[in-house]
CSV table of C-alpha atoms in Angstrom, one decimal:
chain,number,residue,atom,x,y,z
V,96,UNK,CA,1.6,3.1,-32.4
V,97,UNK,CA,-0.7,4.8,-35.0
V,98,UNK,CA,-1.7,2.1,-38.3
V,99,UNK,CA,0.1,4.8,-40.6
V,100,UNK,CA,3.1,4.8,-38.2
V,101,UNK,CA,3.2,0.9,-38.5
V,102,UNK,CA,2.6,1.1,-42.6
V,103,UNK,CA,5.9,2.8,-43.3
V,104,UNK,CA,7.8,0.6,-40.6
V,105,UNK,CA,6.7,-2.7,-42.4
V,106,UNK,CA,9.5,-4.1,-43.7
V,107,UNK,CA,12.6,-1.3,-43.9
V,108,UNK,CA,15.7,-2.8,-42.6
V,109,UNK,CA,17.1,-1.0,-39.4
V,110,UNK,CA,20.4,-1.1,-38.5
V,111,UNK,CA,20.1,-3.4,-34.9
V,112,UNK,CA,23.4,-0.9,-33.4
V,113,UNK,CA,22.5,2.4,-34.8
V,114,UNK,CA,25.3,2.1,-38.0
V,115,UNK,CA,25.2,1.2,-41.3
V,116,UNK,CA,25.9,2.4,-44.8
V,117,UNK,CA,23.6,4.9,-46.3
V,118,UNK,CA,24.3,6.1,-49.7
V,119,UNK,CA,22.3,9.2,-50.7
V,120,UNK,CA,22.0,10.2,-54.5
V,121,UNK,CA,21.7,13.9,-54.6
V,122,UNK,CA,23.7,16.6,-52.6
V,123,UNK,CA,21.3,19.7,-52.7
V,124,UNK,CA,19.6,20.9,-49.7
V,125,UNK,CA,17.9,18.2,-48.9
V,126,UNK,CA,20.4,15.5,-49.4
V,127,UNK,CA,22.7,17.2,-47.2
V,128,UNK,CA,20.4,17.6,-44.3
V,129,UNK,CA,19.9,13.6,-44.3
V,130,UNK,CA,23.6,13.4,-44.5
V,131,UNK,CA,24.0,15.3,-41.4
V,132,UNK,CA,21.3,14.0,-39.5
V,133,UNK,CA,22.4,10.4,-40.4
V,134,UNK,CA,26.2,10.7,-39.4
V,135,UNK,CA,24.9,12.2,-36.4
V,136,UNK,CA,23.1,8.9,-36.1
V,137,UNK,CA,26.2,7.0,-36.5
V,138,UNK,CA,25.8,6.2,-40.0
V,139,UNK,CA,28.2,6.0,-42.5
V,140,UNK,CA,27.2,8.3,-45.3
V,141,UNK,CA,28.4,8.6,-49.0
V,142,UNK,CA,26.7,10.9,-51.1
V,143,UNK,CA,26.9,11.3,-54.5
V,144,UNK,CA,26.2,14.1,-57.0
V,145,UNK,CA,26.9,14.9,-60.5
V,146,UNK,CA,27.8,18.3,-59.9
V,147,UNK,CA,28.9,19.5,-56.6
V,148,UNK,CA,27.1,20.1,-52.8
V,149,UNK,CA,24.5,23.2,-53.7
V,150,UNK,CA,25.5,23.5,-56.8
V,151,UNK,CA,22.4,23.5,-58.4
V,152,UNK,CA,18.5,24.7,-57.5
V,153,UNK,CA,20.0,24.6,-53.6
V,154,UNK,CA,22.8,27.3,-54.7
V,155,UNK,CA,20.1,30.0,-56.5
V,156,UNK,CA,16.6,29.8,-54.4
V,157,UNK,CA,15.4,32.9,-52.8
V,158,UNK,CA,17.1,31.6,-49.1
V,159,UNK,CA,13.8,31.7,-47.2
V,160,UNK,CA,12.5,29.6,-44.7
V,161,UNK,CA,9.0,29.8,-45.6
V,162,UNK,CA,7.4,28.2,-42.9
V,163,UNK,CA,4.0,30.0,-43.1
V,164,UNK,CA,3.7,28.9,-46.8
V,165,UNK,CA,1.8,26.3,-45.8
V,166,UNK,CA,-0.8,26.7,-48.6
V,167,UNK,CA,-1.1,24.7,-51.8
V,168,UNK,CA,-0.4,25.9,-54.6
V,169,UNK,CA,-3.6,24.6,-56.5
V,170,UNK,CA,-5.6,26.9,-54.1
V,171,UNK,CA,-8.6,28.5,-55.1
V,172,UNK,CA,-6.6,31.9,-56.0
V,173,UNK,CA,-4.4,30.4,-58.3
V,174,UNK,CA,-6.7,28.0,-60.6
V,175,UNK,CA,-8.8,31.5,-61.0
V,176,UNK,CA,-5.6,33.6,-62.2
V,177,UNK,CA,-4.5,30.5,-64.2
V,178,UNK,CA,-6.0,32.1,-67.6
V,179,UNK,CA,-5.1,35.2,-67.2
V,180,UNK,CA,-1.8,34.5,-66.2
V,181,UNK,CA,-0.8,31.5,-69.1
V,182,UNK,CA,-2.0,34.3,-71.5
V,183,UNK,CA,1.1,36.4,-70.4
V,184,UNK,CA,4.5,34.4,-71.8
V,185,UNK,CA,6.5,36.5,-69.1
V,186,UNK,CA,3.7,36.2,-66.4
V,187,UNK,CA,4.2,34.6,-62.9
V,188,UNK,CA,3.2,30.9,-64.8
V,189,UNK,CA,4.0,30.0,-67.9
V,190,UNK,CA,3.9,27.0,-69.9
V,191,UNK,CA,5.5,27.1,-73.5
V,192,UNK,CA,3.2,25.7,-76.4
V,193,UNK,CA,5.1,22.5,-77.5
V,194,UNK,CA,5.3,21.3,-74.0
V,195,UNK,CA,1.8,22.1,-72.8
V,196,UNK,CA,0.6,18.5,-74.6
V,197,UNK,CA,3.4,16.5,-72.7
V,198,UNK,CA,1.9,17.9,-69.6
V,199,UNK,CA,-1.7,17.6,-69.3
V,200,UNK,CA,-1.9,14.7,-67.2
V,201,UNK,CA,0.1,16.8,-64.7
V,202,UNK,CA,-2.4,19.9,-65.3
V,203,UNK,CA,-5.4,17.3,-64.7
V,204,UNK,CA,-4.0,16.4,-61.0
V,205,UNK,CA,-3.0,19.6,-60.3
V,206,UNK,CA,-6.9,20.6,-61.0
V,207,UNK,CA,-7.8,17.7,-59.1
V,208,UNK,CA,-5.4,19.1,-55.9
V,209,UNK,CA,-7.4,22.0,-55.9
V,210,UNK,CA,-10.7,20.3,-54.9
V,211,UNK,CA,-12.2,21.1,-51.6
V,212,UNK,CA,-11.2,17.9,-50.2
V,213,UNK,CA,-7.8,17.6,-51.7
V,214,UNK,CA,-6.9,21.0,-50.8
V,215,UNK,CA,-7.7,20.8,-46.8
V,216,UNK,CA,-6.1,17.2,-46.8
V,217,UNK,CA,-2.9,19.1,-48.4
V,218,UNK,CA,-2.7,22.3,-46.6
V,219,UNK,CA,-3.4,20.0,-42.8
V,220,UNK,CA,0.2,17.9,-44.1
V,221,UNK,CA,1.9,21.1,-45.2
V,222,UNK,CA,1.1,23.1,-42.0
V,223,UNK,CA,2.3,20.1,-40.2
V,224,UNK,CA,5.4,20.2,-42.1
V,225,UNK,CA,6.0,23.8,-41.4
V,226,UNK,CA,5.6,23.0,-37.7
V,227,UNK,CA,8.3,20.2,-37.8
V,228,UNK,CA,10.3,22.3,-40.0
V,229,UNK,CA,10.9,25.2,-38.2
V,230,UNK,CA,12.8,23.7,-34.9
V,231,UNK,CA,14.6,21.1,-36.8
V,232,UNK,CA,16.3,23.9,-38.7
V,233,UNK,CA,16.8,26.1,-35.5
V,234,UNK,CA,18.7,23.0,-33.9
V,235,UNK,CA,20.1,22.0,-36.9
V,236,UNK,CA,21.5,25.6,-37.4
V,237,UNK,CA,22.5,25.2,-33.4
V,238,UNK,CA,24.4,21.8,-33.6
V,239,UNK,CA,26.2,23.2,-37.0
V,240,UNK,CA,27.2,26.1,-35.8
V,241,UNK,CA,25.7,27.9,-38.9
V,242,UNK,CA,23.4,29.8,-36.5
V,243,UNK,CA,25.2,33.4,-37.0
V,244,UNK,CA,24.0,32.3,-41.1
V,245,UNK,CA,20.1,33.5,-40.3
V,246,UNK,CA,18.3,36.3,-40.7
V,247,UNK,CA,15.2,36.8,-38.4
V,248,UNK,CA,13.7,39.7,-40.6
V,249,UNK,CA,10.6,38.8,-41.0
V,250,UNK,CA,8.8,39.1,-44.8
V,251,UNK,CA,6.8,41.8,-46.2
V,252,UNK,CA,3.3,40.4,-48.9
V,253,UNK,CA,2.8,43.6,-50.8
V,254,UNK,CA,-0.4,44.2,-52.3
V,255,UNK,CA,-0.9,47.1,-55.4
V,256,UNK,CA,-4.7,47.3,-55.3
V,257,UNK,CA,-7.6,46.8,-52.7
V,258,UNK,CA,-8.5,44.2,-54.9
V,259,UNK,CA,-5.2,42.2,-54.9
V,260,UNK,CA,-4.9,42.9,-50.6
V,261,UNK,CA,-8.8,41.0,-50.4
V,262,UNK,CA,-7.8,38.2,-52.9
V,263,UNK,CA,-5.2,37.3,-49.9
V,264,UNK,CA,-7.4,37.3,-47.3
V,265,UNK,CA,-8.6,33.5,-47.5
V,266,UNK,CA,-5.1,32.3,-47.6
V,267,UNK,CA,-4.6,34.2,-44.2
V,268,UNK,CA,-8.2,32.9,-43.1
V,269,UNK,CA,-6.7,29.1,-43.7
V,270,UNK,CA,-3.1,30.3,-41.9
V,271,UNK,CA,-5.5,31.2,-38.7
V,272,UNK,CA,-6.3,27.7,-38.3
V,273,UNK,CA,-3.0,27.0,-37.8
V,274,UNK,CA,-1.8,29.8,-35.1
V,275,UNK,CA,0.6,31.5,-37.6
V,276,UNK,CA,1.0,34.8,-36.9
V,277,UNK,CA,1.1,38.0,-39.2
V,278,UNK,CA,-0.4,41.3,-39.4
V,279,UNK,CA,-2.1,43.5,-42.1
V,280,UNK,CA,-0.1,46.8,-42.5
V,281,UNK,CA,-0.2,50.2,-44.4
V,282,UNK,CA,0.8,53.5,-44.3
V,283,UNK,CA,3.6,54.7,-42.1
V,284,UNK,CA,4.3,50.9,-40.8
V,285,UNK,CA,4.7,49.8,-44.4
V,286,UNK,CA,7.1,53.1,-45.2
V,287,UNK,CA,8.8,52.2,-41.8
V,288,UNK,CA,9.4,48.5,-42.4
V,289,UNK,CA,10.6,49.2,-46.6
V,290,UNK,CA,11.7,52.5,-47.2
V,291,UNK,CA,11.4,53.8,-51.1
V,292,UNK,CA,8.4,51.3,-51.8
V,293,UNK,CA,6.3,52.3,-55.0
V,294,UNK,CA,3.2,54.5,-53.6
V,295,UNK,CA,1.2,51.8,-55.7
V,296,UNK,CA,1.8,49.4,-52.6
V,297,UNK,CA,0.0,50.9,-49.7
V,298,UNK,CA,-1.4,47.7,-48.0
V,299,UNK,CA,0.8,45.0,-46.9
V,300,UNK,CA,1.3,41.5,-44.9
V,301,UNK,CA,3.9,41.3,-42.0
V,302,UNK,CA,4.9,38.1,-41.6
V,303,UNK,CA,7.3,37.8,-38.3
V,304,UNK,CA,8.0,34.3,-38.4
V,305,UNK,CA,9.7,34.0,-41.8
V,306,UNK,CA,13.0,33.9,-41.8
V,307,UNK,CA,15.9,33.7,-44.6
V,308,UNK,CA,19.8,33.0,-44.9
V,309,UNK,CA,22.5,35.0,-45.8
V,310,UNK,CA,22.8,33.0,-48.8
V,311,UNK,CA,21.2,29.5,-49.8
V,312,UNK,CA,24.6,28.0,-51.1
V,313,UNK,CA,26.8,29.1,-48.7
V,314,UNK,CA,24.6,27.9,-46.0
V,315,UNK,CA,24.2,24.3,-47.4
V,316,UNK,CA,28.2,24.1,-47.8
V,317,UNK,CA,28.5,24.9,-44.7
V,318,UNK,CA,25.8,22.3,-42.8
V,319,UNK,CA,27.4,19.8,-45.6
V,320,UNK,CA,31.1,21.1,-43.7
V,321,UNK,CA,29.5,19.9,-40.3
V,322,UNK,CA,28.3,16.3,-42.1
V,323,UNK,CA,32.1,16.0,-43.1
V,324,UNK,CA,33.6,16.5,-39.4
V,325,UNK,CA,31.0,13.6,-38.6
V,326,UNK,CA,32.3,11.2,-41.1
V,327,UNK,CA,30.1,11.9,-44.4
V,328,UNK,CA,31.9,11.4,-47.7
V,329,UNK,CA,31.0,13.2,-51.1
V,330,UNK,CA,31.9,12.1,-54.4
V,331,UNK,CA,31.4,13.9,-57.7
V,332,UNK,CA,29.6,11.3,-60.2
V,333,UNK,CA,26.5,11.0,-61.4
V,334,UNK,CA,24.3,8.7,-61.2
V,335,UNK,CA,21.9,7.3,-63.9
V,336,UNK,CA,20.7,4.1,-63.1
V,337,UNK,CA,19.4,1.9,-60.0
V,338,UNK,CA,17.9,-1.4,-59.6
V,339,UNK,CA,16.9,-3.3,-56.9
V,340,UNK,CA,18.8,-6.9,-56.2
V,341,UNK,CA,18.0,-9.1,-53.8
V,342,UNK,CA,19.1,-7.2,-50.5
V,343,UNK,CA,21.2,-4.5,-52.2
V,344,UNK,CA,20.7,-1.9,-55.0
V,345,UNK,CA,22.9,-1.3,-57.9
V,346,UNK,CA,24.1,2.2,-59.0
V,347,UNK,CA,24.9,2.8,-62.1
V,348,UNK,CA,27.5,6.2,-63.3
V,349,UNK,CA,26.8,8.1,-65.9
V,350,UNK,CA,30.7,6.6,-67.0
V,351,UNK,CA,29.8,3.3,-66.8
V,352,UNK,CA,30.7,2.6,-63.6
V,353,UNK,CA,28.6,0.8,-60.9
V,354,UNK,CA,28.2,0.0,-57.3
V,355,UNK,CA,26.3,-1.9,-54.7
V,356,UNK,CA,24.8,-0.5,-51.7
V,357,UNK,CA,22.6,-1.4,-48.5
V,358,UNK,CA,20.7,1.5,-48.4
V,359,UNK,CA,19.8,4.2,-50.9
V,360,UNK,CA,18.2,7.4,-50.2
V,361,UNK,CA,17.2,9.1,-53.8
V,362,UNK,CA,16.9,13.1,-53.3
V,363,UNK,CA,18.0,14.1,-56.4
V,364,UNK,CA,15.8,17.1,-56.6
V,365,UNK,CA,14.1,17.3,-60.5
V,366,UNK,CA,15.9,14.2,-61.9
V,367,UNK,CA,14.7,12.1,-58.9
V,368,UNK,CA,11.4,10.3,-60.6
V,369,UNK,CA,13.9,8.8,-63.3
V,370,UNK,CA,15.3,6.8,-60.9
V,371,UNK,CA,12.3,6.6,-59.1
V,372,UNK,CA,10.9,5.1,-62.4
V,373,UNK,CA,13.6,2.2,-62.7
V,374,UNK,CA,12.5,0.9,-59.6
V,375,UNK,CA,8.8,0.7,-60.4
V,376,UNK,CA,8.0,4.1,-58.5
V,377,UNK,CA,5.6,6.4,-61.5
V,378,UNK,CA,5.7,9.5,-59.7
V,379,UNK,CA,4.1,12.5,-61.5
V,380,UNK,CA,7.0,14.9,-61.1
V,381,UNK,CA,7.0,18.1,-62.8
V,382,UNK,CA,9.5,20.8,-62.7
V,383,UNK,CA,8.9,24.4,-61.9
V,384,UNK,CA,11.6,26.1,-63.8
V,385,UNK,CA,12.5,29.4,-61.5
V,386,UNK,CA,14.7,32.3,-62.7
V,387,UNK,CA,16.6,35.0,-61.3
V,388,UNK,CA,19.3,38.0,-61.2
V,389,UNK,CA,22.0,38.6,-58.2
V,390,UNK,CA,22.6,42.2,-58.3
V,391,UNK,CA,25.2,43.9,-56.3
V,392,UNK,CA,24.9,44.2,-52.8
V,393,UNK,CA,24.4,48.0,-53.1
V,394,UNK,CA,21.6,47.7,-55.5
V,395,UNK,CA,18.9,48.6,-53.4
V,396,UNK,CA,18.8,49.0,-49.5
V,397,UNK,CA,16.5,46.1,-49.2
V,398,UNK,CA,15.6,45.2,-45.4
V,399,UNK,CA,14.0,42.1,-45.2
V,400,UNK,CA,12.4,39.7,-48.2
V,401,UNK,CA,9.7,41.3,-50.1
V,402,UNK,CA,6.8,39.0,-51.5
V,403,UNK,CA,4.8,40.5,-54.7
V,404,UNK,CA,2.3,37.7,-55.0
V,405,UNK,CA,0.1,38.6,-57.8
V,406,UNK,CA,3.3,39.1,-59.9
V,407,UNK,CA,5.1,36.0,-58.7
V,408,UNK,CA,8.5,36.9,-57.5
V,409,UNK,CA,10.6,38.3,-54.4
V,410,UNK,CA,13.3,40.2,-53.4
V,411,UNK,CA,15.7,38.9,-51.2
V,412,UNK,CA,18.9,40.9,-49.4
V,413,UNK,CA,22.0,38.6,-49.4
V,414,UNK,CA,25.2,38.8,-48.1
V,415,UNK,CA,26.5,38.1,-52.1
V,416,UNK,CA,23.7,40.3,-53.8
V,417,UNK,CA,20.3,41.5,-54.1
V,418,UNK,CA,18.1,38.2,-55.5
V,419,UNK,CA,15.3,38.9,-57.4
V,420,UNK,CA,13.2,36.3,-58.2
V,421,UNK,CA,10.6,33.8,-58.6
V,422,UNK,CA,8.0,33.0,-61.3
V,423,UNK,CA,7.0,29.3,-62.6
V,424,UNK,CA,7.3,27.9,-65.8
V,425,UNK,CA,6.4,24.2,-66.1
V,426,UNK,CA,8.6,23.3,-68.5
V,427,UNK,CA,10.3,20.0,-68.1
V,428,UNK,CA,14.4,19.2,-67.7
V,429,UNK,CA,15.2,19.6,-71.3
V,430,UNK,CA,13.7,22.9,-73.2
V,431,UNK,CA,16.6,25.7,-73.1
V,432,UNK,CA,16.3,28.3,-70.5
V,433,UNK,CA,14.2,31.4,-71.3
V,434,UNK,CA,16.0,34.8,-69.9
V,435,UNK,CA,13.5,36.7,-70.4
V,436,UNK,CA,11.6,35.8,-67.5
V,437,UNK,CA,14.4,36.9,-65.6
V,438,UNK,CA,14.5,40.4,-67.4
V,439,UNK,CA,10.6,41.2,-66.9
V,440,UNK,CA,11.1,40.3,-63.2
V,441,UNK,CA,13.6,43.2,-63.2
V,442,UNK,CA,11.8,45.2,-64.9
V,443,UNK,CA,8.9,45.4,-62.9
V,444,UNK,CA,11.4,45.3,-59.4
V,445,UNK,CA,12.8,48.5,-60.7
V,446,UNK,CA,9.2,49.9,-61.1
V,447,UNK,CA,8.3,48.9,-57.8
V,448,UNK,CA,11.0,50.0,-56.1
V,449,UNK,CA,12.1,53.4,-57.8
V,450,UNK,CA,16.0,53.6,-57.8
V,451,UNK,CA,17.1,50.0,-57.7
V,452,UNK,CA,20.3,50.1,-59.7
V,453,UNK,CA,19.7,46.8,-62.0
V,454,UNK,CA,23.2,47.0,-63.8
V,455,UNK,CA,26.0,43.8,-63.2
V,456,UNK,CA,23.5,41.3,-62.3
V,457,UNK,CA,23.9,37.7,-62.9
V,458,UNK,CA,20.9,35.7,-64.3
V,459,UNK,CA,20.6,32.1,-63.1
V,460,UNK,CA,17.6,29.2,-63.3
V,461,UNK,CA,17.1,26.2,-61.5
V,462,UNK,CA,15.0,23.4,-61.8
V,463,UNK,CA,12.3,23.0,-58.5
V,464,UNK,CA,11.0,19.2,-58.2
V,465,UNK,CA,7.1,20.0,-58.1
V,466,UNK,CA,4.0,17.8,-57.3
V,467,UNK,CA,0.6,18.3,-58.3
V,468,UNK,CA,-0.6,18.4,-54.7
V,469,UNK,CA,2.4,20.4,-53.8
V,470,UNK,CA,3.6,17.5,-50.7
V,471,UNK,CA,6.7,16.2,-51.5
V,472,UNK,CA,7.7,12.5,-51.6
V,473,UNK,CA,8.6,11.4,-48.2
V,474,UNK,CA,8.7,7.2,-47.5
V,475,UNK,CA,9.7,3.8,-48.9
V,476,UNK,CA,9.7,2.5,-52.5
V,477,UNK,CA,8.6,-0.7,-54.1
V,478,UNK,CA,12.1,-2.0,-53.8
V,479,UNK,CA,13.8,-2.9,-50.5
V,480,UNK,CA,16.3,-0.9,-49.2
V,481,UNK,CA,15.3,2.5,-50.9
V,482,UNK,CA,13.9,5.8,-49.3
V,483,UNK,CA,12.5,8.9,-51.5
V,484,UNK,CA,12.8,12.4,-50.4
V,485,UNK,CA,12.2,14.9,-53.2
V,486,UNK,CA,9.4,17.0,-54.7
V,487,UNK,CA,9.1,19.9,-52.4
V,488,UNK,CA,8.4,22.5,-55.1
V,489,UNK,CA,9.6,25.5,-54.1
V,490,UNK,CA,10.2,24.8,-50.4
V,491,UNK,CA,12.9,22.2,-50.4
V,492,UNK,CA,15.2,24.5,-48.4
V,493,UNK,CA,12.8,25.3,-45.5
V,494,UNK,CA,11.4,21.6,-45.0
V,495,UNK,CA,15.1,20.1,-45.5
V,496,UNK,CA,15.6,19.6,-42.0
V,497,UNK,CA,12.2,17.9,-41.5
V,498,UNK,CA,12.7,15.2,-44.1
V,499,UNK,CA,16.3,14.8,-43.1
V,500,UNK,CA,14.6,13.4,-39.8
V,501,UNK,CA,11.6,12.1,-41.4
V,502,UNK,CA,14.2,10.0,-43.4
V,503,UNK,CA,16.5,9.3,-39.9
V,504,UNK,CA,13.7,7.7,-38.4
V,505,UNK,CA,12.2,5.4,-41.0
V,506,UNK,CA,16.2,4.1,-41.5
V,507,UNK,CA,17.1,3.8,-37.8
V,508,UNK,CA,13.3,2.0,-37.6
V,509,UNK,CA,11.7,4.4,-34.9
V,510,UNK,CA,8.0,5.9,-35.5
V,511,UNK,CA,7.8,9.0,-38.0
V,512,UNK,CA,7.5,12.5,-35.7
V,513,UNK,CA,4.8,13.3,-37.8
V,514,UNK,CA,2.3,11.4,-39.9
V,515,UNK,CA,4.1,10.8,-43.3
V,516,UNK,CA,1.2,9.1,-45.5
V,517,UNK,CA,0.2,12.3,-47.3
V,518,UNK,CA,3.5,12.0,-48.2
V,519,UNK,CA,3.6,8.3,-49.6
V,520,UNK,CA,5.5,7.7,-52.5
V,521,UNK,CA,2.7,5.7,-53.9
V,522,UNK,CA,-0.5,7.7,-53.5
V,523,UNK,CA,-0.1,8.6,-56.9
């Protein structure tokens, strides 16, 4: 067995039979998947959340499964537009002036992440990821029966200058070392593949592989329906506080309350480094505040996702609604949302695609749990009996399935499937 295999083994108590009790703080996407995968293991699962099951960021994401985003985001691209774009309050980044001081230290690693070194170290875990990610959620999907839930559209990267389409072309340069496949377009392929495009976009990026779901909530109620015919119980409470004792961890509700459990598995998305914190875990969380607006099915007739990267937001068809969104602003848990984000996004959607009917929408934000080397936190804490799985950024949806068995086999005690060290909870 590898030495980084045998690190995370060390000293994680496995169940001898296959059962135990798992409890699991945090019922978005993520949270769900490892409840599935761990009642299918046996396990008896309780998870709790303070609102509901994808009720939060899992319920208003963009749906994809964007398993060829395997690039950082502190590549070389981005720390060049950073200026330009902080400059612009409505721009695809924005940080608001009283909060910028509060997050240097996270600016400083993010910098940091975008070094030569850190970068290829970062985009070799994400791609490897990606390649777990995908047929976990295709069997996943399958055992579920929430297969019929996918759409196998493809995307569509549109570009609105030669300059923008060769600013892409080392990000595609880095995907060729990792066999994903795409295909520059333009003219009548573009025209054929979105009809009613702005003539501004005459180059494009076909990417066949990606994929997205009818709708990200309903899909993660309905894998969390497949948890419950195995035996996986939610309850609605919040939790605020945990600390390790002896052999167990305590729980502490937001009400007062408290419990005691064997195992604990903290994906609670944004708020997870709080807990994480308690525990003796100082994990440089950030959160990437997205926005949206759901318009009306009949808004546009929009055939598979659109991706406008040098703007910072897509387009997504949904059974419910046309979702456009996207954009980051690094902006904490606490500073009120700022709609106008959402309204410049819809702004320049109607520009780009002349006719889209933007009245009846319905804005939304969520909070993304982002890294400064964009890996999540995948692996033990300092204190026994506790597994972390949070900080996937904007990807938490399409790498669910691959943490939910990342997470199986460090509790049933088997090897990782992939290399999880670039994932340690304490290479901070």
């Amino acid at each position: 067995m590898p030495p980084h295999h045998l690190a995370q083994l060390g000293s994680f108590p496995a169940s001898q039979d296959g059962a135990g009790d798992v409890v699991i703080v945090g019922a978005g996407i993520v949270g769900i998947c490892a409840a599935a995968l761990l009642a299918e293991a046996g396990f008896s699962v309780t998870v709790y959340d303070r609102t509901g099951v994808c009720e939060e960021t899992s319920s208003g994401n963009a749906s994809a499964f964007a398993f060829s985003d395997v690039l950082p985001m502190a590549h070389k691209g981005m720390i060049r537009n950073l200026p330009r774009w902080l400059a612009d309050p409505l721009g695809p980044l924005a940080i608001r002036p009283s909060y910028l001081p509060k997050l240097l230290p996270w600016l400083w690693r993010f910098w940091r992440a975008g070094s030569p070194k850190h970068f290829e170290a970062s985009l070799a875990a994400q791609a490897a990821m990606m390649k777990l990610a995908e047929p976990e959620w295709m069997s996943l999907l399958d055992r579920s029966g929430t297969r019929h839930m996918l759409r196998e559209d493809g995307s569509l990267e549109l570009y609105g200058s030669e300059a923008e389409f060769r600013a892409s072309l080392p990000g595609w340069q880095a995907r060729d070392r990792y066999a994903i496949p795409y295909r520059h377009i333009e003219g009548d392929e573009l025209a054929a593949l979105q009809p009613g495009l702005s003539s501004q976009f005459h180059k494009a990026t076909f990417i066949p592989g990606w994929k997205t779901s009818i709708d990200p909530k309903l899909l993660g109620k309905a894998v969390w329906a497949y948890a419950e015919t195995l035996g996986a119980r939610f309850e609605r409470r919040e939790v605020t506080g945990a600390e390790a004792v002896q052999n167990d961890v305590t729980l502490r509700f937001s009400d007062g309350a408290s419990t005691r459990a064997g195992r604990v598995l903290i994906a609670a998305g944004a708020w997870s480094h709080r807990l994480a914190a308690q525990l003796g875990d100082r994990i440089p969380l950030e959160t990437e505040r997205g926005y949206n607006t759901t318009l009306p099915v009949d808004a546009f007739d929009v055939k598979r996702q659109l991706v406008f990267p040098s703007h910072g937001f897509v387009i997504t068809p949904l059974s419910t609604g046309l979702r456009i969104g996207g954009a980051v602003e690094l902006g904490g848990l606490d500073l009120p949302p700022n709609y106008a984000r959402s309204k410049a996004m819809l702004e320049k959607a109607k520009r780009f695609l002349p006719g889209l009917k933007t009245e009846g929408g319905r804005e939304w934000m969520g909070y993304r749990p982002s890294l400064p080397d964009s890996l999540p936190v995948i692996g033990r804490s300092r204190a026994p009996n506790v597994l972390y799985a949070f900080g996937h950024g904007h990807l938490g949806k399409t790498q669910a399935a691959a943490t939910a068995l990342l997470i199986r086999n460090l509790i049933s005690g088997e090897a990782p499937t992939i290399d999880i060290s670039p994932f340690s909870p304490q290479r901070f």
